[in-house]
Short mmCIF file of C-alpha atoms in Angstrom, two decimals:
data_model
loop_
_atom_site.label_atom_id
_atom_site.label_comp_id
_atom_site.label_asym_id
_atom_site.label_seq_id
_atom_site.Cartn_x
_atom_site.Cartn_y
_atom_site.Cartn_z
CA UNK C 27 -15.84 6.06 20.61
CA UNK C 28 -12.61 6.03 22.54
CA UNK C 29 -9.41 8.39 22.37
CA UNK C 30 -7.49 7.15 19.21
CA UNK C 31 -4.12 5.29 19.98
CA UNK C 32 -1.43 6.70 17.22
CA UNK C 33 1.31 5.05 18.93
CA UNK C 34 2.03 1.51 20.55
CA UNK C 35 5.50 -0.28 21.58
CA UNK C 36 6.20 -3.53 23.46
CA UNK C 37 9.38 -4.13 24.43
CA UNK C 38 10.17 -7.99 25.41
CA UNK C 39 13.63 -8.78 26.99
CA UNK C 40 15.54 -12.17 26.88
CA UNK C 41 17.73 -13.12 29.31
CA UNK C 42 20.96 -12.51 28.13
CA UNK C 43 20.58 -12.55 24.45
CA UNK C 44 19.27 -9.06 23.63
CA UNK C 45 15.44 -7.10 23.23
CA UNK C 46 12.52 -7.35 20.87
CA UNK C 47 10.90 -3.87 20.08
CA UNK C 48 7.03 -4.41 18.20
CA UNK C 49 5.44 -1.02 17.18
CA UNK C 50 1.75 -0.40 16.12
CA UNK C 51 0.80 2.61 14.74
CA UNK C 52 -2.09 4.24 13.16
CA UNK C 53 -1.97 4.86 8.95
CA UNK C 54 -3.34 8.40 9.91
CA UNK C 55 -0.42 9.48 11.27
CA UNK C 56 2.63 7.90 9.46
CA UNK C 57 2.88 5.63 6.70
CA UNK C 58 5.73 2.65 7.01
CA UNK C 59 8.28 4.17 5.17
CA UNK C 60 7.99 7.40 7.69
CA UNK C 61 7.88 4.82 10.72
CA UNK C 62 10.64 3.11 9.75
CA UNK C 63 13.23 6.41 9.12
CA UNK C 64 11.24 7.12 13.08
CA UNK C 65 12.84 3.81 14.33
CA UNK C 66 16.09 4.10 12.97
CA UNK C 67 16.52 7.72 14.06
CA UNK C 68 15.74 6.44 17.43
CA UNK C 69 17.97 3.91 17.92
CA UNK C 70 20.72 5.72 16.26
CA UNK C 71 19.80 8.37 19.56
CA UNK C 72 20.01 5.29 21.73
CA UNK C 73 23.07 4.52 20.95
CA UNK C 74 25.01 8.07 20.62
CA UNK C 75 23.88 8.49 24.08
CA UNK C 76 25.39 5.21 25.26
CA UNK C 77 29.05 6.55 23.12
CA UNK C 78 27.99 9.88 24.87
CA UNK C 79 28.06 11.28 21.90
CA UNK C 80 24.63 13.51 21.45
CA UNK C 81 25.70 16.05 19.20
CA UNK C 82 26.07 13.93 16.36
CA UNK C 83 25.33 15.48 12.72
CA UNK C 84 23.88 12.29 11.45
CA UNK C 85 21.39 12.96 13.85
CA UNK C 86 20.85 15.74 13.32
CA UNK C 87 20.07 15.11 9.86
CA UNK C 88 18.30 12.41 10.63
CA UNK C 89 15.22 13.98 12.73
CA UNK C 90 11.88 13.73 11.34
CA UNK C 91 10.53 16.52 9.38
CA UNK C 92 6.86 17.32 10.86
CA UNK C 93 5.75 20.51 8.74
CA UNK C 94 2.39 18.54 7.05
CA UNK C 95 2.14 22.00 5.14
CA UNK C 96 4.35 21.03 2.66
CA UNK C 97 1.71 18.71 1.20
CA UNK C 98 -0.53 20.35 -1.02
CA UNK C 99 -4.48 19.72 -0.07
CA UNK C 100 -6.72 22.36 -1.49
CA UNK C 101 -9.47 20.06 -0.95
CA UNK C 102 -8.73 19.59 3.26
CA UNK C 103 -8.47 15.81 2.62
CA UNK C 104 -6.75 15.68 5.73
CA UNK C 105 -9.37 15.88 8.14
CA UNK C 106 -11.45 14.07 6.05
CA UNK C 107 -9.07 11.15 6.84
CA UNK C 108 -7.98 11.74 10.43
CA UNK C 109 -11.84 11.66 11.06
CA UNK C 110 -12.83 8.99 9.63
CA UNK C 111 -13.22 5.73 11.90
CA UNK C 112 -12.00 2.96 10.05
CA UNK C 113 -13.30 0.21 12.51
CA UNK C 114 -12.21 -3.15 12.88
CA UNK C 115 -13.26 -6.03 10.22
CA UNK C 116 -14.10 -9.26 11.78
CA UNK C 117 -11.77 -12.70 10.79
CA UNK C 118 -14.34 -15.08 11.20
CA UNK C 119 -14.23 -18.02 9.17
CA UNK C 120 -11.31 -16.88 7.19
CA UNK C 121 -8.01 -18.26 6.56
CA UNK C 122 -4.57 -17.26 6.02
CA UNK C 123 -2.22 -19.05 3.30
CA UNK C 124 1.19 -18.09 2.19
CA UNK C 125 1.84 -18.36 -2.05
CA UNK C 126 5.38 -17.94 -3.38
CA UNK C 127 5.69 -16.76 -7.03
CA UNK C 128 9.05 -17.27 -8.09
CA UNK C 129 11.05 -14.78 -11.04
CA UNK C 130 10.20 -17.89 -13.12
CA UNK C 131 6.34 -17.83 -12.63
CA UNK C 132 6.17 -13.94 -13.21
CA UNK C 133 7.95 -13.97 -16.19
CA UNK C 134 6.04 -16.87 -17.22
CA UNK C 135 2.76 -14.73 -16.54
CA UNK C 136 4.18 -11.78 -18.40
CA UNK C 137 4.89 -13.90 -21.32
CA UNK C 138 1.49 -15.20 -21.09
CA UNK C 139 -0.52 -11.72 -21.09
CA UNK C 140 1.64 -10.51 -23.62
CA UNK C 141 0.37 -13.30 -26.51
CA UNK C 142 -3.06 -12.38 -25.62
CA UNK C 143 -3.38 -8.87 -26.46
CA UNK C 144 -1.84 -6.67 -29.14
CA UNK C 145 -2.21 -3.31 -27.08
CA UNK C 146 1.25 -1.76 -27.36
CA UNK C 147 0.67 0.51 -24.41
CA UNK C 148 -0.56 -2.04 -21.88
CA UNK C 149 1.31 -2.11 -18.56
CA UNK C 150 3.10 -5.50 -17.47
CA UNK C 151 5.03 -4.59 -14.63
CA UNK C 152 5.70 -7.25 -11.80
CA UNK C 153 3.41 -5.64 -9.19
CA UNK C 154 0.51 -5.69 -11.92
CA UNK C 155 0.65 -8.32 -13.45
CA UNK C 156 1.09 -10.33 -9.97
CA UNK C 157 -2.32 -7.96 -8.65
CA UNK C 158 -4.05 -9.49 -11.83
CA UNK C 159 -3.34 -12.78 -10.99
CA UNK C 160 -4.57 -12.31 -7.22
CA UNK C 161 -7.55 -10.72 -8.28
CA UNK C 162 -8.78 -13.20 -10.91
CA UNK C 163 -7.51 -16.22 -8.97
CA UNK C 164 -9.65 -14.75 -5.81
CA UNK C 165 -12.95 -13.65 -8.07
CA UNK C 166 -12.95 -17.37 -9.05
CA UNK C 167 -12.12 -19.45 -5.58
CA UNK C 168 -15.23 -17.57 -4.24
CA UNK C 169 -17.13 -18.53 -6.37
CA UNK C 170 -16.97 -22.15 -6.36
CA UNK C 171 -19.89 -24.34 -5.73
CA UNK C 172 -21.70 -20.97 -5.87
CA UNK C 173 -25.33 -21.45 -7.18
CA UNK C 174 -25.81 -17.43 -6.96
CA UNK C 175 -23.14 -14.28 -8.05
CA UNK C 176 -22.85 -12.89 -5.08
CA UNK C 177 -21.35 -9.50 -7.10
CA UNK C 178 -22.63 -10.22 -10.87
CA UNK C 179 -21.69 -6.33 -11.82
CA UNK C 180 -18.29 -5.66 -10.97
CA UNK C 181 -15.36 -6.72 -8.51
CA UNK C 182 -13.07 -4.18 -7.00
CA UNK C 183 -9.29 -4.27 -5.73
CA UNK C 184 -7.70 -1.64 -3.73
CA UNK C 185 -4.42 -1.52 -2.88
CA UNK C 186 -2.30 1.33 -1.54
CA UNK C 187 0.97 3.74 -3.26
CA UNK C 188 3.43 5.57 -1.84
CA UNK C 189 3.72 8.99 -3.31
CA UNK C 190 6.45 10.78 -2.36
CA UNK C 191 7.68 10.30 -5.75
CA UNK C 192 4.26 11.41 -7.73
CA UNK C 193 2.99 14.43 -6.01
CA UNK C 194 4.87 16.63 -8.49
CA UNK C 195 6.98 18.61 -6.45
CA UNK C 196 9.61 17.85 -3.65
CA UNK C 197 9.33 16.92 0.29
CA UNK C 198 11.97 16.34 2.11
CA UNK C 199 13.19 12.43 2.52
CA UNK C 200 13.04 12.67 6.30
CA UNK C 201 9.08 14.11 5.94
CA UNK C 202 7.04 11.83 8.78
CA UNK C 203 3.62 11.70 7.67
CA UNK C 204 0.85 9.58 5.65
CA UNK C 205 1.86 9.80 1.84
CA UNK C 206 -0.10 6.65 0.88
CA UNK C 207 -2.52 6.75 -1.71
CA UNK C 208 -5.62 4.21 -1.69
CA UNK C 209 -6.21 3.24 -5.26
CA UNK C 210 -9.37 1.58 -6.12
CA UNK C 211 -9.91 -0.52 -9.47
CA UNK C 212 -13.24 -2.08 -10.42
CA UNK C 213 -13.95 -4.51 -13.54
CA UNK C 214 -16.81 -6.05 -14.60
CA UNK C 215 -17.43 -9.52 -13.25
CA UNK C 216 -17.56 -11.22 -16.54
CA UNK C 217 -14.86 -9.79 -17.76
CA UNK C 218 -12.49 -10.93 -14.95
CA UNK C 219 -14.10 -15.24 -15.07
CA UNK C 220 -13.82 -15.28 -18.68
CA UNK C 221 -11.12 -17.01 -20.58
CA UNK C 222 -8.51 -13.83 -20.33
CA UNK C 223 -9.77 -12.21 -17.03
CA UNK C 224 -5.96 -12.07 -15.92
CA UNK C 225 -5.43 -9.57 -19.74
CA UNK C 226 -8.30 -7.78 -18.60
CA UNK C 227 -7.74 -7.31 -15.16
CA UNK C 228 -4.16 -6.30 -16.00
CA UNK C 229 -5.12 -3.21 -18.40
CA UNK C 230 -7.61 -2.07 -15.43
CA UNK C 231 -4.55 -2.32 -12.79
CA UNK C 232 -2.31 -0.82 -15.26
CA UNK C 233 -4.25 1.95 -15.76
CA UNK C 234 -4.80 3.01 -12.76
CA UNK C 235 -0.95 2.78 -12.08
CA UNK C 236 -0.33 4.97 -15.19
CA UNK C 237 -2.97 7.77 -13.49
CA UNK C 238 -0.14 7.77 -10.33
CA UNK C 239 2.65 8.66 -12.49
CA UNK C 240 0.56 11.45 -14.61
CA UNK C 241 0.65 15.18 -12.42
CA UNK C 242 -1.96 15.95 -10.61
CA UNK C 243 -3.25 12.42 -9.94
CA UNK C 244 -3.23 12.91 -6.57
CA UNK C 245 -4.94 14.74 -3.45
CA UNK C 246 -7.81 15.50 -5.79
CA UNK C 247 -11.41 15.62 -5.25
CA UNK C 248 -12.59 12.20 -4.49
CA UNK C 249 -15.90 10.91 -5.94
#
């Protein structure tokens, strides 16, 4: 196993009409909110250097905050995570489509999981419901023209938080670190191919969203 690369920029120049900057990075050491406030603070140094200006309080202000103490981890999930070698997953035979859902088809969806169920506390929120929807329309394309389940127990969906907002207590807005949480939902295969598999898979997604928001959902123990 090779040195890990945290880091990568490519800068292309045209002619006469400007740059392109690309940046790569590694999920272990910032997430993309973190990277972004990193690009911005840099070119806002680029350019109070061109003005000759590099005592600038915005700048100041600006600079990343890189104390990772300020995140509670009683468990050391840290180096859990920055040992861990996540590998590289292979895109043979698979494709890539693009699928627009307007404000008209979510509502529409909303509308639609809300006549099917009478639970007053079930979560509809735009990111759920349109997760449901992507789950169950995904269980089902795989398994067309299937003869055999390949997963007849359960299906799982993961997909990742930001949680700045639900650690409960404050970091700083300029903190540059990882502050993604991966959230993993499983429900039972018949559940999600049976007539209301997008209800069902909704309440599961929902749930797990509602377990972000509640104290002490986070940085614990994992199973």
């Amino acid at each position: 196993m090779g040195p890990l690369t945290w880091l990568v920029t490519r800068v292309t120049l045209f002619p006469n009409s400007g740059m392109c900057i690309g940046i790569q990075f590694m999920h272990v050491a910032a997430d993309g909110m973190a990277i972004n406030r990193f690009t911005k603070t840099w070119a806002s140094i680029c350019r109070s250097e061109l003005e000759g200006d590099t005592t600038s309080t915005c700048i100041k202000n600006a600079l990343p905050f890189l104390d990772r103490s300020v995140i509670k981890d009683p468990n050391v999930l840290s180096r859990a995570s920055c040992l861990r070698n996540g590998g590289t997953s292979s895109r043979h035979g698979k494709r890539r489509a693009t699928f627009t859902l307007t404000r008209v088809h979510i509502d529409r969806l909303k509308s639609w999981i809300l006549s099917k169920t009478e639970d007053p506390l079930l979560r509809i929120s735009t990111f759920v419901a349109t997760c449901a929807n992507i789950l169950v329309c995904l269980i089902k394309s795989k398994e067309i023209g299937k003869t055999k389940v390949l997963n007849p127990d359960f299906h799982h969906f993961v997909f990742l938080a930001d949680c700045r907002e639900c650690l409960g207590y404050p970091i700083p807005n300029i903190f540059f670190g990882n502050c993604l949480e991966s959230c993993f939902v499983s429900v039972k295969r018949e559940e999600l191919v049976g007539q209301h598999g997008i209800v069902s898979a909704t309440r599961a997604l929902g749930a797990k969203v509602k377990e972000l928001e509640e104290e002490g959902g986070l940085l614990r123990e994992p199973e």
